[in-house]
């Protein structure tokens, strides 16, 4: 399947729809997941038209995973999380729903389950407050 540049993350990259941005550089962007599985759930994407891990330019992938590491460390501090889950899905059979490569960063606490994938829209003001907490810990 060819990359479709009308996907929602392509629109976020172009600034056509709003997002709570946490960090960006030349090659990648981190922003809050709009339907977080737990508070602090953040996504990191390359600024490159790749559907998934298999078709991304390696230079953009390297930047995206480095940013994922940096944001994960900030989320650990900002949400006082003893655990950090990083997830990345390739293809609808694997559960991927948005076809622009992304890494999920999900803070985890003992005994606290996470919500189902892509279910409940969070209030944008809550997402912005969480983005601010992560930015402050960068
Ligand atoms: P996946 O199923 O791995 O493709 O994950 C897609 C993720 O994108 C889900 O966790 C959704 O909650 C999230 N998502 C969908 N639309 C938006 C949006 N407009 N802004 C931020 N996150 C979104």
CSV table of N, CA and C and ligand atoms in Angstrom, one decimal:
chain,number,residue,atom,x,y,z
A,1,UNK,N,0.9,-1.2,0.0
A,1,UNK,CA,0.0,0.0,0.0
A,1,UNK,C,0.9,1.2,0.0
A,2,UNK,N,0.6,2.2,-0.9
A,2,UNK,CA,1.4,3.4,-0.9
A,2,UNK,C,1.0,4.4,0.2
A,3,UNK,N,2.0,5.2,0.6
A,3,UNK,CA,1.8,6.1,1.7
A,3,UNK,C,0.7,7.1,1.2
A,4,UNK,N,-0.3,7.3,2.1
A,4,UNK,CA,-1.4,8.3,1.8
A,4,UNK,C,-1.2,9.5,2.6
A,5,UNK,N,-1.0,10.6,1.9
A,5,UNK,CA,-0.6,11.9,2.6
A,5,UNK,C,-1.8,12.6,3.2
A,6,UNK,N,-3.0,12.0,3.1
A,6,UNK,CA,-4.2,12.6,3.8
A,6,UNK,C,-4.4,11.9,5.2
A,7,UNK,N,-3.4,11.1,5.6
A,7,UNK,CA,-3.6,10.5,7.0
A,7,UNK,C,-3.5,11.6,8.1
A,8,UNK,N,-4.0,11.3,9.2
A,8,UNK,CA,-4.2,12.3,10.3
A,8,UNK,C,-2.8,12.8,10.8
A,9,UNK,N,-1.8,12.0,10.8
A,9,UNK,CA,-0.5,12.5,11.3
A,9,UNK,C,0.2,13.3,10.2
A,10,UNK,N,0.0,13.0,9.0
A,10,UNK,CA,0.5,13.9,7.9
A,10,UNK,C,-0.2,15.3,8.1
A,11,UNK,N,-1.4,15.3,8.4
A,11,UNK,CA,-2.1,16.6,8.6
A,11,UNK,C,-1.6,17.3,9.8
A,12,UNK,N,-1.3,16.6,10.9
A,12,UNK,CA,-0.7,17.2,12.1
A,12,UNK,C,0.7,17.8,11.7
A,13,UNK,N,1.5,17.0,10.9
A,13,UNK,CA,2.8,17.5,10.5
A,13,UNK,C,2.7,18.8,9.7
A,14,UNK,N,1.7,18.9,8.9
A,14,UNK,CA,1.5,20.1,8.0
A,14,UNK,C,0.8,21.2,8.8
A,15,UNK,N,0.4,21.0,10.1
A,15,UNK,CA,-0.3,22.0,10.8
A,15,UNK,C,-1.7,22.2,10.4
A,16,UNK,N,-2.3,21.2,9.7
A,16,UNK,CA,-3.7,21.4,9.2
A,16,UNK,C,-4.7,21.0,10.3
A,17,UNK,N,-4.3,20.2,11.3
A,17,UNK,CA,-5.2,19.9,12.4
A,17,UNK,C,-4.4,20.1,13.7
A,18,UNK,N,-5.1,20.5,14.8
A,18,UNK,CA,-4.3,20.8,16.0
A,18,UNK,C,-3.7,19.5,16.7
A,19,UNK,N,-2.7,19.8,17.5
A,19,UNK,CA,-2.1,18.7,18.3
A,19,UNK,C,-1.4,19.4,19.5
A,20,UNK,N,-1.1,18.6,20.5
A,20,UNK,CA,-0.4,19.2,21.7
A,20,UNK,C,1.1,18.7,21.5
A,21,UNK,N,1.9,19.6,20.9
A,21,UNK,CA,3.3,19.3,20.6
A,21,UNK,C,4.1,19.3,21.8
A,22,UNK,N,5.0,18.3,21.9
A,22,UNK,CA,5.9,18.2,23.1
A,22,UNK,C,7.3,18.6,22.7
A,23,UNK,N,7.8,18.2,21.5
A,23,UNK,CA,9.1,18.5,21.0
A,23,UNK,C,9.2,18.2,19.5
A,24,UNK,N,10.1,18.9,18.8
A,24,UNK,CA,10.3,18.6,17.5
A,24,UNK,C,11.7,19.0,17.1
A,25,UNK,N,12.3,18.3,16.1
A,25,UNK,CA,13.5,18.7,15.5
A,25,UNK,C,13.4,18.6,14.0
A,26,UNK,N,14.5,18.7,13.2
A,26,UNK,CA,14.4,18.6,11.8
A,26,UNK,C,13.7,17.4,11.2
A,27,UNK,N,13.9,16.2,12.0
A,27,UNK,CA,13.5,14.9,11.4
A,27,UNK,C,12.3,14.3,12.1
A,28,UNK,N,11.9,14.8,13.3
A,28,UNK,CA,10.8,14.1,14.0
A,28,UNK,C,10.0,15.0,14.9
A,29,UNK,N,8.9,14.5,15.3
A,29,UNK,CA,7.9,15.3,16.1
A,29,UNK,C,7.3,14.4,17.1
A,30,UNK,N,7.2,15.0,18.4
A,30,UNK,CA,6.5,14.3,19.5
A,30,UNK,C,5.3,15.1,19.9
A,31,UNK,N,4.2,14.4,20.1
A,31,UNK,CA,2.9,15.1,20.4
A,31,UNK,C,2.1,14.1,21.2
A,32,UNK,N,1.1,14.7,22.0
A,32,UNK,CA,0.3,13.9,22.8
A,32,UNK,C,-0.7,13.0,22.0
A,33,UNK,N,-0.9,11.8,22.4
A,33,UNK,CA,-2.0,10.9,21.8
A,33,UNK,C,-3.3,11.5,22.2
A,34,UNK,N,-4.2,11.7,21.3
A,34,UNK,CA,-5.5,12.4,21.5
A,34,UNK,C,-6.4,11.5,22.3
A,35,UNK,N,-6.2,10.2,22.2
A,35,UNK,CA,-7.0,9.2,23.0
A,35,UNK,C,-6.1,8.4,23.9
A,36,UNK,N,-5.5,9.0,24.9
A,36,UNK,CA,-4.5,8.3,25.6
A,36,UNK,C,-4.9,7.1,26.4
A,37,UNK,N,-4.0,6.1,26.3
A,37,UNK,CA,-4.3,4.8,27.1
A,37,UNK,C,-4.1,5.0,28.6
A,38,UNK,N,-3.2,6.0,28.9
A,38,UNK,CA,-3.0,6.5,30.3
A,38,UNK,C,-2.6,7.9,30.1
A,39,UNK,N,-2.7,8.8,31.2
A,39,UNK,CA,-2.2,10.1,31.1
A,39,UNK,C,-0.7,10.1,30.8
A,40,UNK,N,-0.3,11.0,29.8
A,40,UNK,CA,1.1,11.0,29.4
A,40,UNK,C,1.5,10.3,28.2
A,41,UNK,N,0.5,9.5,27.6
A,41,UNK,CA,0.7,8.8,26.4
A,41,UNK,C,1.1,9.7,25.3
A,42,UNK,N,2.3,9.5,24.7
A,42,UNK,CA,2.8,10.4,23.7
A,42,UNK,C,3.2,9.6,22.5
A,43,UNK,N,3.2,10.3,21.3
A,43,UNK,CA,3.5,9.6,20.1
A,43,UNK,C,4.8,10.4,19.5
A,44,UNK,N,5.6,9.6,18.9
A,44,UNK,CA,6.8,10.2,18.2
A,44,UNK,C,6.7,9.7,16.7
A,45,UNK,N,6.8,10.7,15.8
A,45,UNK,CA,6.7,10.3,14.3
A,45,UNK,C,7.9,11.0,13.6
A,46,UNK,N,8.3,10.3,12.5
A,46,UNK,CA,9.3,11.0,11.6
A,46,UNK,C,8.6,12.0,10.7
A,47,UNK,N,9.4,13.0,10.3
A,47,UNK,CA,8.9,14.0,9.3
A,47,UNK,C,9.2,13.4,8.0
A,48,UNK,N,8.7,12.2,7.7
A,48,UNK,CA,9.0,11.5,6.5
A,48,UNK,C,7.8,10.7,6.1
A,49,UNK,N,7.5,10.6,4.9
A,49,UNK,CA,6.2,9.9,4.5
A,49,UNK,C,6.4,8.4,4.5
A,50,UNK,N,6.5,7.8,5.7
A,50,UNK,CA,6.6,6.3,5.8
A,50,UNK,C,5.3,5.8,6.5
A,51,UNK,N,4.8,4.7,6.0
A,51,UNK,CA,3.6,4.1,6.6
A,51,UNK,C,4.0,3.4,7.9
A,52,UNK,N,5.2,2.8,7.9
A,52,UNK,CA,5.6,2.0,9.1
A,52,UNK,C,7.1,1.8,9.1
A,53,UNK,N,7.5,1.0,10.0
A,53,UNK,CA,9.0,0.7,10.3
A,53,UNK,C,9.7,0.3,9.0
A,54,UNK,N,9.0,-0.4,8.1
A,54,UNK,CA,9.6,-1.1,7.0
A,54,UNK,C,10.0,-0.2,5.9
A,55,UNK,N,9.3,1.0,5.8
A,55,UNK,CA,9.6,1.9,4.6
A,55,UNK,C,10.1,3.2,5.0
A,56,UNK,N,10.6,3.4,6.2
A,56,UNK,CA,11.1,4.7,6.6
A,56,UNK,C,12.6,4.8,6.3
A,57,UNK,N,13.0,6.0,5.9
A,57,UNK,CA,14.4,6.3,5.6
A,57,UNK,C,15.2,6.1,7.0
A,58,UNK,N,16.3,5.4,6.9
A,58,UNK,CA,17.1,5.1,8.2
A,58,UNK,C,17.5,6.3,9.0
A,59,UNK,N,17.8,7.4,8.3
A,59,UNK,CA,18.3,8.6,9.0
A,59,UNK,C,17.1,9.2,9.8
A,60,UNK,N,15.9,9.2,9.2
A,60,UNK,CA,14.7,9.6,9.9
A,60,UNK,C,14.4,8.7,11.1
A,61,UNK,N,14.5,7.4,10.8
A,61,UNK,CA,14.3,6.4,11.9
A,61,UNK,C,15.2,6.6,13.1
A,62,UNK,N,16.5,6.9,12.8
A,62,UNK,CA,17.5,7.1,13.8
A,62,UNK,C,17.1,8.3,14.7
A,63,UNK,N,16.7,9.4,14.0
A,63,UNK,CA,16.2,10.5,14.8
A,63,UNK,C,15.0,10.2,15.6
A,64,UNK,N,14.0,9.5,15.0
A,64,UNK,CA,12.8,9.3,15.7
A,64,UNK,C,13.0,8.4,16.9
A,65,UNK,N,13.9,7.4,16.8
A,65,UNK,CA,14.1,6.5,18.0
A,65,UNK,C,14.9,7.3,19.1
A,66,UNK,N,15.8,8.2,18.6
A,66,UNK,CA,16.5,9.0,19.6
A,66,UNK,C,15.6,9.9,20.4
A,67,UNK,N,14.6,10.5,19.6
A,67,UNK,CA,13.6,11.4,20.3
A,67,UNK,C,12.7,10.6,21.2
A,68,UNK,N,12.4,9.4,20.7
A,68,UNK,CA,11.6,8.5,21.6
A,68,UNK,C,12.3,8.2,22.9
A,69,UNK,N,13.6,8.0,22.9
A,69,UNK,CA,14.4,7.7,24.1
A,69,UNK,C,14.3,9.0,25.0
A,70,UNK,N,14.5,10.2,24.4
A,70,UNK,CA,14.6,11.4,25.1
A,70,UNK,C,13.2,11.7,25.8
A,71,UNK,N,12.2,11.5,25.0
A,71,UNK,CA,10.8,11.8,25.5
A,71,UNK,C,10.4,10.8,26.6
A,72,UNK,N,10.8,9.5,26.4
A,72,UNK,CA,10.6,8.5,27.4
A,72,UNK,C,11.2,8.9,28.8
A,73,UNK,N,12.4,9.4,28.7
A,73,UNK,CA,13.1,9.8,30.0
A,73,UNK,C,12.3,11.0,30.6
A,74,UNK,N,11.8,11.9,29.8
A,74,UNK,CA,11.1,13.1,30.4
A,74,UNK,C,9.8,12.6,30.9
A,75,UNK,N,9.1,11.7,30.2
A,75,UNK,CA,7.8,11.2,30.7
A,75,UNK,C,8.0,10.4,32.1
A,76,UNK,N,9.1,9.7,32.2
A,76,UNK,CA,9.3,9.0,33.4
A,76,UNK,C,9.4,9.9,34.6
A,77,UNK,N,10.0,11.1,34.4
A,77,UNK,CA,10.1,12.1,35.4
A,77,UNK,C,8.8,12.8,35.6
A,78,UNK,N,8.2,13.3,34.5
A,78,UNK,CA,7.0,14.1,34.6
A,78,UNK,C,5.8,13.3,35.2
A,79,UNK,N,5.7,12.0,35.0
A,79,UNK,CA,4.6,11.2,35.5
A,79,UNK,C,5.0,10.3,36.6
A,80,UNK,N,6.3,10.4,37.1
A,80,UNK,CA,6.8,9.6,38.2
A,80,UNK,C,6.5,8.1,37.9
A,81,UNK,N,6.9,7.7,36.7
A,81,UNK,CA,6.5,6.4,36.2
A,81,UNK,C,7.7,5.4,36.4
A,82,UNK,N,7.5,4.3,37.2
A,82,UNK,CA,8.6,3.3,37.3
A,82,UNK,C,8.8,2.5,36.0
A,83,UNK,N,7.7,2.5,35.2
A,83,UNK,CA,7.8,1.7,33.9
A,83,UNK,C,7.5,2.6,32.7
A,84,UNK,N,8.1,2.3,31.6
A,84,UNK,CA,7.7,3.0,30.4
A,84,UNK,C,7.5,1.9,29.3
A,85,UNK,N,6.4,1.9,28.7
A,85,UNK,CA,6.1,1.0,27.6
A,85,UNK,C,6.3,1.7,26.2
A,86,UNK,N,7.0,1.1,25.3
A,86,UNK,CA,7.1,1.7,24.0
A,86,UNK,C,6.5,0.7,23.0
A,87,UNK,N,5.6,1.1,22.2
A,87,UNK,CA,4.9,0.2,21.3
A,87,UNK,C,4.9,0.8,19.9
A,88,UNK,N,4.9,-0.1,18.9
A,88,UNK,CA,5.0,0.4,17.5
A,88,UNK,C,4.3,-0.7,16.6
A,89,UNK,N,3.3,-0.4,15.9
A,89,UNK,CA,2.5,-1.4,15.2
A,89,UNK,C,2.7,-1.2,13.7
A,90,UNK,N,2.8,-2.3,13.0
A,90,UNK,CA,3.0,-2.3,11.5
A,90,UNK,C,1.9,-3.1,10.8
A,91,UNK,N,1.0,-2.4,10.2
A,91,UNK,CA,-0.1,-3.0,9.4
A,91,UNK,C,-1.3,-3.2,10.2
A,92,UNK,N,-2.5,-3.2,9.5
A,92,UNK,CA,-3.7,-3.3,10.2
A,92,UNK,C,-3.8,-4.7,10.9
A,93,UNK,N,-3.2,-5.7,10.4
A,93,UNK,CA,-3.2,-7.0,11.1
A,93,UNK,C,-2.6,-6.9,12.4
A,94,UNK,N,-1.6,-6.0,12.6
A,94,UNK,CA,-1.0,-5.8,13.9
A,94,UNK,C,-1.7,-4.8,14.8
A,95,UNK,N,-2.8,-4.2,14.2
A,95,UNK,CA,-3.5,-3.2,15.0
A,95,UNK,C,-3.3,-1.8,14.7
A,96,UNK,N,-2.4,-1.5,13.7
A,96,UNK,CA,-2.1,-0.1,13.3
A,96,UNK,C,-3.4,0.5,12.7
A,97,UNK,N,-3.7,1.7,13.2
A,97,UNK,CA,-4.9,2.4,12.7
A,97,UNK,C,-4.6,3.7,11.9
A,98,UNK,N,-3.4,4.3,12.2
A,98,UNK,CA,-3.0,5.5,11.5
A,98,UNK,C,-1.7,5.1,10.7
A,99,UNK,N,-1.8,5.3,9.4
A,99,UNK,CA,-0.7,4.8,8.5
A,99,UNK,C,0.4,5.8,8.2
A,100,UNK,N,0.9,6.3,9.3
A,100,UNK,CA,2.2,7.1,9.3
A,100,UNK,C,2.9,6.6,10.5
A,101,UNK,N,4.2,6.1,10.3
A,101,UNK,CA,5.0,5.5,11.3
A,101,UNK,C,4.9,6.3,12.6
A,102,UNK,N,4.7,5.6,13.7
A,102,UNK,CA,4.7,6.2,15.0
A,102,UNK,C,5.1,5.3,16.1
A,103,UNK,N,5.8,5.8,17.1
A,103,UNK,CA,6.1,5.1,18.4
A,103,UNK,C,5.2,5.6,19.5
A,104,UNK,N,4.5,4.7,20.2
A,104,UNK,CA,3.8,5.1,21.4
A,104,UNK,C,4.7,5.0,22.6
A,105,UNK,N,4.7,6.0,23.4
A,105,UNK,CA,5.4,6.0,24.7
A,105,UNK,C,4.3,6.1,25.8
A,106,UNK,N,4.2,5.1,26.6
A,106,UNK,CA,3.1,4.9,27.6
A,106,UNK,C,3.7,4.7,29.0
A,107,UNK,N,3.6,5.7,29.9
A,107,UNK,CA,4.1,5.5,31.3
A,107,UNK,C,3.2,4.4,32.0
A,108,UNK,N,3.9,3.6,32.7
A,108,UNK,CA,3.2,2.5,33.4
A,108,UNK,C,3.5,2.5,34.9
A,109,UNK,N,2.5,2.3,35.7
A,109,UNK,CA,2.6,2.2,37.2
A,109,UNK,C,2.1,0.8,37.6
A,110,UNK,N,2.7,0.2,38.6
A,110,UNK,CA,2.3,-1.1,39.1
A,110,UNK,C,0.8,-1.1,39.5
A,111,UNK,N,0.1,-2.1,39.0
A,111,UNK,CA,-1.3,-2.2,39.4
A,111,UNK,C,-2.3,-1.3,38.6
A,112,UNK,N,-1.8,-0.4,37.7
A,112,UNK,CA,-2.6,0.5,37.0
A,112,UNK,C,-2.7,0.0,35.5
A,113,UNK,N,-3.9,-0.4,35.1
A,113,UNK,CA,-4.0,-1.0,33.8
A,113,UNK,C,-4.1,0.2,32.8
A,114,UNK,N,-3.8,-0.1,31.5
A,114,UNK,CA,-4.1,1.0,30.6
A,114,UNK,C,-5.3,0.7,29.8
A,115,UNK,N,-5.9,1.8,29.3
A,115,UNK,CA,-7.2,1.8,28.6
A,115,UNK,C,-7.0,1.1,27.2
A,116,UNK,N,-8.1,0.7,26.6
A,116,UNK,CA,-8.0,0.2,25.2
A,116,UNK,C,-7.5,1.3,24.3
A,117,UNK,N,-6.9,0.8,23.3
A,117,UNK,CA,-6.3,1.6,22.2
A,117,UNK,C,-7.4,2.5,21.5
A,118,UNK,N,-7.0,3.8,21.3
A,118,UNK,CA,-7.8,4.7,20.5
A,118,UNK,C,-9.3,4.6,20.8
A,119,UNK,N,-9.6,4.9,22.1
A,119,UNK,CA,-11.1,4.8,22.5
A,119,UNK,C,-11.7,6.2,22.8
A,120,UNK,N,-11.1,6.8,23.9
A,120,UNK,CA,-11.8,8.0,24.5
A,120,UNK,C,-11.0,9.2,24.2
A,121,UNK,N,-11.6,10.2,23.5
A,121,UNK,CA,-10.9,11.5,23.3
A,121,UNK,C,-10.7,12.2,24.6
A,122,UNK,N,-9.5,12.7,24.8
A,122,UNK,CA,-9.2,13.5,26.0
A,122,UNK,C,-9.4,15.0,25.7
A,123,UNK,N,-9.7,15.7,26.7
A,123,UNK,CA,-9.9,17.1,26.6
A,123,UNK,C,-8.6,17.8,26.2
A,124,UNK,N,-8.6,18.6,25.1
A,124,UNK,CA,-7.4,19.2,24.7
A,124,UNK,C,-6.6,20.0,25.7
A,125,UNK,N,-7.4,20.6,26.7
A,125,UNK,CA,-6.7,21.4,27.8
A,125,UNK,C,-5.9,20.4,28.7
A,126,UNK,N,-6.4,19.2,28.9
A,126,UNK,CA,-5.7,18.2,29.7
A,126,UNK,C,-4.4,17.8,28.9
A,127,UNK,N,-4.6,17.5,27.6
A,127,UNK,CA,-3.4,17.1,26.8
A,127,UNK,C,-2.3,18.2,26.8
A,128,UNK,N,-2.8,19.5,26.7
A,128,UNK,CA,-1.8,20.6,26.7
A,128,UNK,C,-1.1,20.6,28.1
A,129,UNK,N,-1.8,20.4,29.2
A,129,UNK,CA,-1.2,20.4,30.5
A,129,UNK,C,-0.1,19.3,30.6
A,130,UNK,N,-0.5,18.1,30.1
A,130,UNK,CA,0.5,17.0,30.1
A,130,UNK,C,1.7,17.3,29.2
A,131,UNK,N,1.5,17.9,28.0
A,131,UNK,CA,2.6,18.2,27.2
A,131,UNK,C,3.5,19.2,27.9
A,132,UNK,N,2.9,20.1,28.6
A,132,UNK,CA,3.7,21.1,29.3
A,132,UNK,C,4.6,20.4,30.4
A,133,UNK,N,4.0,19.5,31.1
A,133,UNK,CA,4.7,18.7,32.1
A,133,UNK,C,5.9,18.0,31.5
A,134,UNK,N,5.7,17.4,30.4
A,134,UNK,CA,6.8,16.7,29.7
A,134,UNK,C,7.9,17.6,29.2
A,135,UNK,N,7.4,18.7,28.6
A,135,UNK,CA,8.4,19.7,28.1
A,135,UNK,C,9.3,20.3,29.3
A,136,UNK,N,8.6,20.4,30.4
A,136,UNK,CA,9.4,20.9,31.6
A,136,UNK,C,10.4,20.0,32.1
A,137,UNK,N,10.3,18.7,31.8
A,137,UNK,CA,11.2,17.6,32.2
A,137,UNK,C,12.2,17.3,31.1
A,138,UNK,N,12.2,17.9,30.0
A,138,UNK,CA,13.1,17.6,28.9
A,138,UNK,C,14.5,18.1,29.2
B,1,LIG,P1,-2.0,2.9,16.0
B,1,LIG,O1,-3.3,2.1,16.3
B,1,LIG,O2,-0.8,2.3,16.5
B,1,LIG,O3,-2.0,3.2,14.6
B,1,LIG,O4,-2.2,4.2,16.9
B,1,LIG,C1,-2.8,5.4,16.4
B,1,LIG,C2,-2.9,6.3,17.6
B,1,LIG,O5,-3.2,7.6,17.1
B,1,LIG,C3,-4.0,5.9,18.6
B,1,LIG,O6,-3.4,5.7,19.9
B,1,LIG,C4,-4.9,7.1,18.6
B,1,LIG,O7,-5.4,7.4,19.9
B,1,LIG,C5,-4.0,8.2,18.1
B,1,LIG,N1,-4.7,9.3,17.4
B,1,LIG,C6,-5.6,9.2,16.5
B,1,LIG,N2,-6.0,10.4,16.0
B,1,LIG,C7,-5.2,11.3,16.7
B,1,LIG,C8,-5.0,12.7,16.6
B,1,LIG,N3,-5.8,13.5,15.9
B,1,LIG,N4,-4.1,13.3,17.4
B,1,LIG,C9,-3.3,12.5,18.2
B,1,LIG,N5,-3.4,11.2,18.3
B,1,LIG,C10,-4.3,10.6,17.5
